[in-house]
Amino acid sequence: MSEQSTGVTAPGLPVAGVIGLGIMGGAFARNLLKAGFTVIGHDVLEANTQALVSEGGIAAAHALDVAEQSDIVITSLPTASSFHDVISGS
């Protein structure tokens, strides 16, 4: 993540959650931050979550925390089984 967020949330924008902050999910989160959204994210790899934080995002300890704190949630997960695990709370 190379470009940093402005740190200013645009009025009226929903809080965006991103679960899965790898190559694609990280890009989603970065672009949302650049657009002024507050972004809360979680990834099973702590380094990916910390990359979000370094760009101005908020780390969540669990996928459930992302869902509870966000108005919209984007998932970017590598397999159908990992998606199922997130949705079912496994």
Tab-separated table of N, CA and C in Angstrom:
chain	number	residue	atom	x	y	z
A	1	MET	N	0.840	-1.159	0.000
A	1	MET	CA	0.000	0.000	0.000
A	1	MET	C	0.892	1.231	0.000
A	2	SER	N	0.874	1.969	-1.063
A	2	SER	CA	1.826	3.054	-1.184
A	2	SER	C	1.227	4.433	-0.948
A	3	GLU	N	0.011	4.680	-1.383
A	3	GLU	CA	-0.593	5.990	-1.178
A	3	GLU	C	-1.385	5.988	0.114
A	4	GLN	N	-1.243	7.042	0.891
A	4	GLN	CA	-1.907	7.109	2.173
A	4	GLN	C	-3.256	7.798	2.071
A	5	SER	N	-4.137	7.408	2.977
A	5	SER	CA	-5.446	8.031	3.080
A	5	SER	C	-5.279	9.490	3.498
A	6	THR	N	-6.249	10.297	3.149
A	6	THR	CA	-6.243	11.685	3.599
A	6	THR	C	-6.591	11.774	5.076
A	7	GLY	N	-7.153	10.675	5.640
A	7	GLY	CA	-7.544	10.682	7.035
A	7	GLY	C	-8.866	11.387	7.280
A	8	VAL	N	-9.505	11.870	6.229
A	8	VAL	CA	-10.771	12.584	6.349
A	8	VAL	C	-11.861	11.734	5.730
A	9	THR	N	-12.880	11.438	6.508
A	9	THR	CA	-14.006	10.678	5.998
A	9	THR	C	-15.009	11.637	5.379
A	10	ALA	N	-15.413	11.327	4.158
A	10	ALA	CA	-16.398	12.170	3.489
A	10	ALA	C	-17.740	12.045	4.206
A	11	PRO	N	-18.416	13.156	4.430
A	11	PRO	CA	-19.699	13.113	5.128
A	11	PRO	C	-20.713	12.244	4.382
A	12	GLY	N	-21.446	11.468	5.147
A	12	GLY	CA	-22.508	10.672	4.557
A	12	GLY	C	-22.071	9.351	3.963
A	13	LEU	N	-20.759	9.098	3.910
A	13	LEU	CA	-20.308	7.815	3.360
A	13	LEU	C	-20.445	6.728	4.413
A	14	PRO	N	-20.861	5.540	4.005
A	14	PRO	CA	-20.959	4.444	4.963
A	14	PRO	C	-19.568	3.962	5.384
A	15	VAL	N	-19.509	3.301	6.517
A	15	VAL	CA	-18.277	2.654	6.956
A	15	VAL	C	-18.142	1.362	6.155
A	16	ALA	N	-16.996	1.189	5.516
A	16	ALA	CA	-16.765	0.016	4.673
A	16	ALA	C	-15.893	-0.985	5.411
A	17	GLY	N	-16.293	-2.236	5.375
A	17	GLY	CA	-15.505	-3.310	5.948
A	17	GLY	C	-14.947	-4.181	4.839
A	18	VAL	N	-13.702	-4.605	5.009
A	18	VAL	CA	-13.086	-5.500	4.035
A	18	VAL	C	-12.517	-6.691	4.788
A	19	ILE	N	-12.970	-7.873	4.417
A	19	ILE	CA	-12.463	-9.120	4.993
A	19	ILE	C	-11.651	-9.807	3.909
A	20	GLY	N	-10.367	-9.970	4.193
A	20	GLY	CA	-9.430	-10.504	3.213
A	20	GLY	C	-8.677	-9.340	2.593
A	21	LEU	N	-7.481	-9.074	3.086
A	21	LEU	CA	-6.722	-7.888	2.688
A	21	LEU	C	-5.471	-8.245	1.894
A	22	GLY	N	-5.559	-9.298	1.104
A	22	GLY	CA	-4.444	-9.683	0.250
A	22	GLY	C	-4.321	-8.747	-0.938
A	23	ILE	N	-3.884	-9.264	-2.052
A	23	ILE	CA	-3.650	-8.422	-3.229
A	23	ILE	C	-4.913	-7.680	-3.647
A	24	MET	N	-6.001	-8.388	-3.841
A	24	MET	CA	-7.230	-7.738	-4.313
A	24	MET	C	-7.955	-6.996	-3.193
A	25	GLY	N	-8.125	-7.644	-2.050
A	25	GLY	CA	-8.812	-6.993	-0.941
A	25	GLY	C	-8.065	-5.772	-0.440
A	26	GLY	N	-6.731	-5.845	-0.435
A	26	GLY	CA	-5.927	-4.691	-0.046
A	26	GLY	C	-6.132	-3.526	-0.997
A	27	ALA	N	-6.234	-3.836	-2.291
A	27	ALA	CA	-6.484	-2.785	-3.292
A	27	ALA	C	-7.873	-2.176	-3.096
A	28	PHE	N	-8.877	-3.012	-2.811
A	28	PHE	CA	-10.213	-2.478	-2.524
A	28	PHE	C	-10.134	-1.495	-1.356
A	29	ALA	N	-9.485	-1.937	-0.266
A	29	ALA	CA	-9.396	-1.115	0.944
A	29	ALA	C	-8.658	0.196	0.663
A	30	ARG	N	-7.557	0.130	-0.049
A	30	ARG	CA	-6.779	1.335	-0.385
A	30	ARG	C	-7.621	2.334	-1.166
A	31	ASN	N	-8.328	1.845	-2.165
A	31	ASN	CA	-9.154	2.742	-2.985
A	31	ASN	C	-10.304	3.345	-2.192
A	32	LEU	N	-10.883	2.575	-1.299
A	32	LEU	CA	-11.939	3.112	-0.441
A	32	LEU	C	-11.387	4.198	0.476
A	33	LEU	N	-10.205	3.968	1.039
A	33	LEU	CA	-9.576	4.989	1.878
A	33	LEU	C	-9.301	6.258	1.084
A	34	LYS	N	-8.771	6.108	-0.122
A	34	LYS	CA	-8.472	7.274	-0.966
A	34	LYS	C	-9.736	8.052	-1.307
A	35	ALA	N	-10.869	7.342	-1.391
A	35	ALA	CA	-12.147	7.987	-1.710
A	35	ALA	C	-12.797	8.628	-0.487
A	36	GLY	N	-12.179	8.470	0.687
A	36	GLY	CA	-12.696	9.124	1.880
A	36	GLY	C	-13.504	8.256	2.816
A	37	PHE	N	-13.621	6.969	2.513
A	37	PHE	CA	-14.361	6.066	3.383
A	37	PHE	C	-13.551	5.736	4.631
A	38	THR	N	-14.235	5.502	5.725
A	38	THR	CA	-13.631	4.841	6.872
A	38	THR	C	-13.632	3.360	6.535
A	39	VAL	N	-12.474	2.696	6.676
A	39	VAL	CA	-12.365	1.284	6.312
A	39	VAL	C	-11.895	0.486	7.521
A	40	ILE	N	-12.649	-0.553	7.836
A	40	ILE	CA	-12.301	-1.501	8.889
A	40	ILE	C	-11.984	-2.815	8.196
A	41	GLY	N	-10.863	-3.450	8.552
A	41	GLY	CA	-10.496	-4.672	7.850
A	41	GLY	C	-9.919	-5.741	8.736
A	42	HIS	N	-9.965	-6.945	8.192
A	42	HIS	CA	-9.385	-8.111	8.872
A	42	HIS	C	-8.815	-9.052	7.827
A	43	ASP	N	-7.695	-9.670	8.175
A	43	ASP	CA	-7.081	-10.703	7.344
A	43	ASP	C	-6.451	-11.717	8.280
A	44	VAL	N	-6.384	-12.967	7.846
A	44	VAL	CA	-5.754	-13.987	8.682
A	44	VAL	C	-4.259	-13.746	8.822
A	45	LEU	N	-3.673	-13.020	7.887
A	45	LEU	CA	-2.261	-12.647	7.985
A	45	LEU	C	-2.161	-11.262	8.626
A	46	GLU	N	-1.609	-11.212	9.806
A	46	GLU	CA	-1.513	-9.960	10.555
A	46	GLU	C	-0.800	-8.868	9.765
A	47	ALA	N	0.180	-9.230	8.957
A	47	ALA	CA	0.905	-8.233	8.157
A	47	ALA	C	-0.030	-7.502	7.200
A	48	ASN	N	-0.997	-8.206	6.639
A	48	ASN	CA	-1.957	-7.557	5.732
A	48	ASN	C	-2.846	-6.582	6.487
A	49	THR	N	-3.262	-6.966	7.690
A	49	THR	CA	-4.089	-6.073	8.507
A	49	THR	C	-3.277	-4.844	8.913
A	50	GLN	N	-2.028	-5.035	9.288
A	50	GLN	CA	-1.179	-3.915	9.687
A	50	GLN	C	-0.899	-2.973	8.509
A	51	ALA	N	-0.828	-3.522	7.297
A	51	ALA	CA	-0.658	-2.671	6.113
A	51	ALA	C	-1.854	-1.734	5.970
A	52	LEU	N	-3.063	-2.250	6.222
A	52	LEU	CA	-4.263	-1.405	6.182
A	52	LEU	C	-4.160	-0.292	7.213
A	53	VAL	N	-3.746	-0.636	8.415
A	53	VAL	CA	-3.622	0.353	9.485
A	53	VAL	C	-2.609	1.429	9.104
A	54	SER	N	-1.508	1.028	8.480
A	54	SER	CA	-0.480	2.007	8.098
A	54	SER	C	-0.982	2.988	7.044
A	55	GLU	N	-2.050	2.603	6.342
A	55	GLU	CA	-2.640	3.479	5.324
A	55	GLU	C	-3.788	4.320	5.872
A	56	GLY	N	-4.129	4.117	7.155
A	56	GLY	CA	-5.196	4.910	7.761
A	56	GLY	C	-6.459	4.131	8.058
A	57	GLY	N	-6.445	2.824	7.802
A	57	GLY	CA	-7.598	1.991	8.095
A	57	GLY	C	-7.613	1.546	9.546
A	58	ILE	N	-8.643	0.831	9.899
A	58	ILE	CA	-8.840	0.344	11.267
A	58	ILE	C	-8.781	-1.173	11.256
A	59	ALA	N	-7.986	-1.740	12.165
A	59	ALA	CA	-7.858	-3.195	12.259
A	59	ALA	C	-8.994	-3.771	13.087
A	60	ALA	N	-9.493	-4.903	12.645
A	60	ALA	CA	-10.472	-5.665	13.413
A	60	ALA	C	-9.840	-6.999	13.779
A	61	ALA	N	-10.091	-7.459	14.981
A	61	ALA	CA	-9.497	-8.712	15.452
A	61	ALA	C	-10.095	-9.936	14.763
A	62	HIS	N	-11.343	-9.836	14.356
A	62	HIS	CA	-12.048	-10.962	13.746
A	62	HIS	C	-12.961	-10.463	12.632
A	63	ALA	N	-13.305	-11.360	11.728
A	63	ALA	CA	-14.231	-11.017	10.645
A	63	ALA	C	-15.576	-10.543	11.208
A	64	LEU	N	-16.019	-11.154	12.284
A	64	LEU	CA	-17.281	-10.751	12.905
A	64	LEU	C	-17.233	-9.286	13.343
A	65	ASP	N	-16.091	-8.841	13.851
A	65	ASP	CA	-15.941	-7.443	14.251
A	65	ASP	C	-16.115	-6.507	13.061
A	66	VAL	N	-15.588	-6.916	11.905
A	66	VAL	CA	-15.755	-6.122	10.688
A	66	VAL	C	-17.240	-5.976	10.384
A	67	ALA	N	-17.952	-7.096	10.411
A	67	ALA	CA	-19.384	-7.083	10.084
A	67	ALA	C	-20.178	-6.225	11.065
A	68	GLU	N	-19.842	-6.320	12.347
A	68	GLU	CA	-20.584	-5.571	13.360
A	68	GLU	C	-20.331	-4.071	13.297
A	69	GLN	N	-19.168	-3.653	12.808
A	69	GLN	CA	-18.791	-2.246	12.838
A	69	GLN	C	-18.942	-1.547	11.487
A	70	SER	N	-19.384	-2.265	10.468
A	70	SER	CA	-19.445	-1.708	9.114
A	70	SER	C	-20.871	-1.599	8.608
A	71	ASP	N	-21.071	-0.635	7.716
A	71	ASP	CA	-22.364	-0.510	7.041
A	71	ASP	C	-22.429	-1.422	5.822
A	72	ILE	N	-21.288	-1.599	5.160
A	72	ILE	CA	-21.182	-2.512	4.023
A	72	ILE	C	-19.936	-3.368	4.228
A	73	VAL	N	-19.963	-4.594	3.730
A	73	VAL	CA	-18.823	-5.498	3.882
A	73	VAL	C	-18.467	-6.092	2.533
A	74	ILE	N	-17.188	-6.039	2.220
A	74	ILE	CA	-16.642	-6.667	1.017
A	74	ILE	C	-15.783	-7.824	1.474
A	75	THR	N	-15.965	-8.978	0.852
A	75	THR	CA	-15.068	-10.093	1.128
A	75	THR	C	-14.226	-10.351	-0.108
A	76	SER	N	-12.965	-10.624	0.130
A	76	SER	CA	-12.046	-10.974	-0.944
A	76	SER	C	-11.231	-12.153	-0.438
A	77	LEU	N	-11.768	-13.321	-0.664
A	77	LEU	CA	-11.214	-14.540	-0.077
A	77	LEU	C	-10.811	-15.525	-1.170
A	78	PRO	N	-9.809	-16.369	-0.896
A	78	PRO	CA	-9.233	-17.206	-1.945
A	78	PRO	C	-10.056	-18.415	-2.373
A	79	THR	N	-10.946	-18.887	-1.502
A	79	THR	CA	-11.693	-20.100	-1.840
A	79	THR	C	-13.135	-20.010	-1.349
A	80	ALA	N	-13.972	-20.842	-1.921
A	80	ALA	CA	-15.372	-20.916	-1.463
A	80	ALA	C	-15.427	-21.393	-0.015
A	81	SER	N	-14.551	-22.308	0.360
A	81	SER	CA	-14.572	-22.802	1.744
A	81	SER	C	-14.165	-21.710	2.742
A	82	SER	N	-13.219	-20.857	2.358
A	82	SER	CA	-12.855	-19.763	3.271
A	82	SER	C	-14.002	-18.752	3.378
A	83	PHE	N	-14.720	-18.526	2.276
A	83	PHE	CA	-15.903	-17.663	2.305
A	83	PHE	C	-16.951	-18.270	3.250
A	84	HIS	N	-17.181	-19.561	3.117
A	84	HIS	CA	-18.152	-20.244	3.981
A	84	HIS	C	-17.744	-20.111	5.442
A	85	ASP	N	-16.457	-20.278	5.739
A	85	ASP	CA	-15.980	-20.149	7.109
A	85	ASP	C	-16.254	-18.765	7.668
A	86	VAL	N	-16.037	-17.727	6.872
A	86	VAL	CA	-16.288	-16.360	7.322
A	86	VAL	C	-17.772	-16.131	7.552
A	87	ILE	N	-18.586	-16.529	6.601
A	87	ILE	CA	-20.030	-16.306	6.707
A	87	ILE	C	-20.642	-17.080	7.871
A	88	SER	N	-20.147	-18.286	8.125
A	88	SER	CA	-20.707	-19.111	9.189
A	88	SER	C	-20.079	-18.813	10.556
A	89	GLY	N	-19.038	-17.982	10.578
A	89	GLY	CA	-18.399	-17.628	11.833
A	89	GLY	C	-17.419	-18.663	12.338
A	90	SER	N	-16.960	-19.528	11.458
A	90	SER	CA	-16.014	-20.578	11.873
A	90	SER	C	-14.644	-20.004	12.161
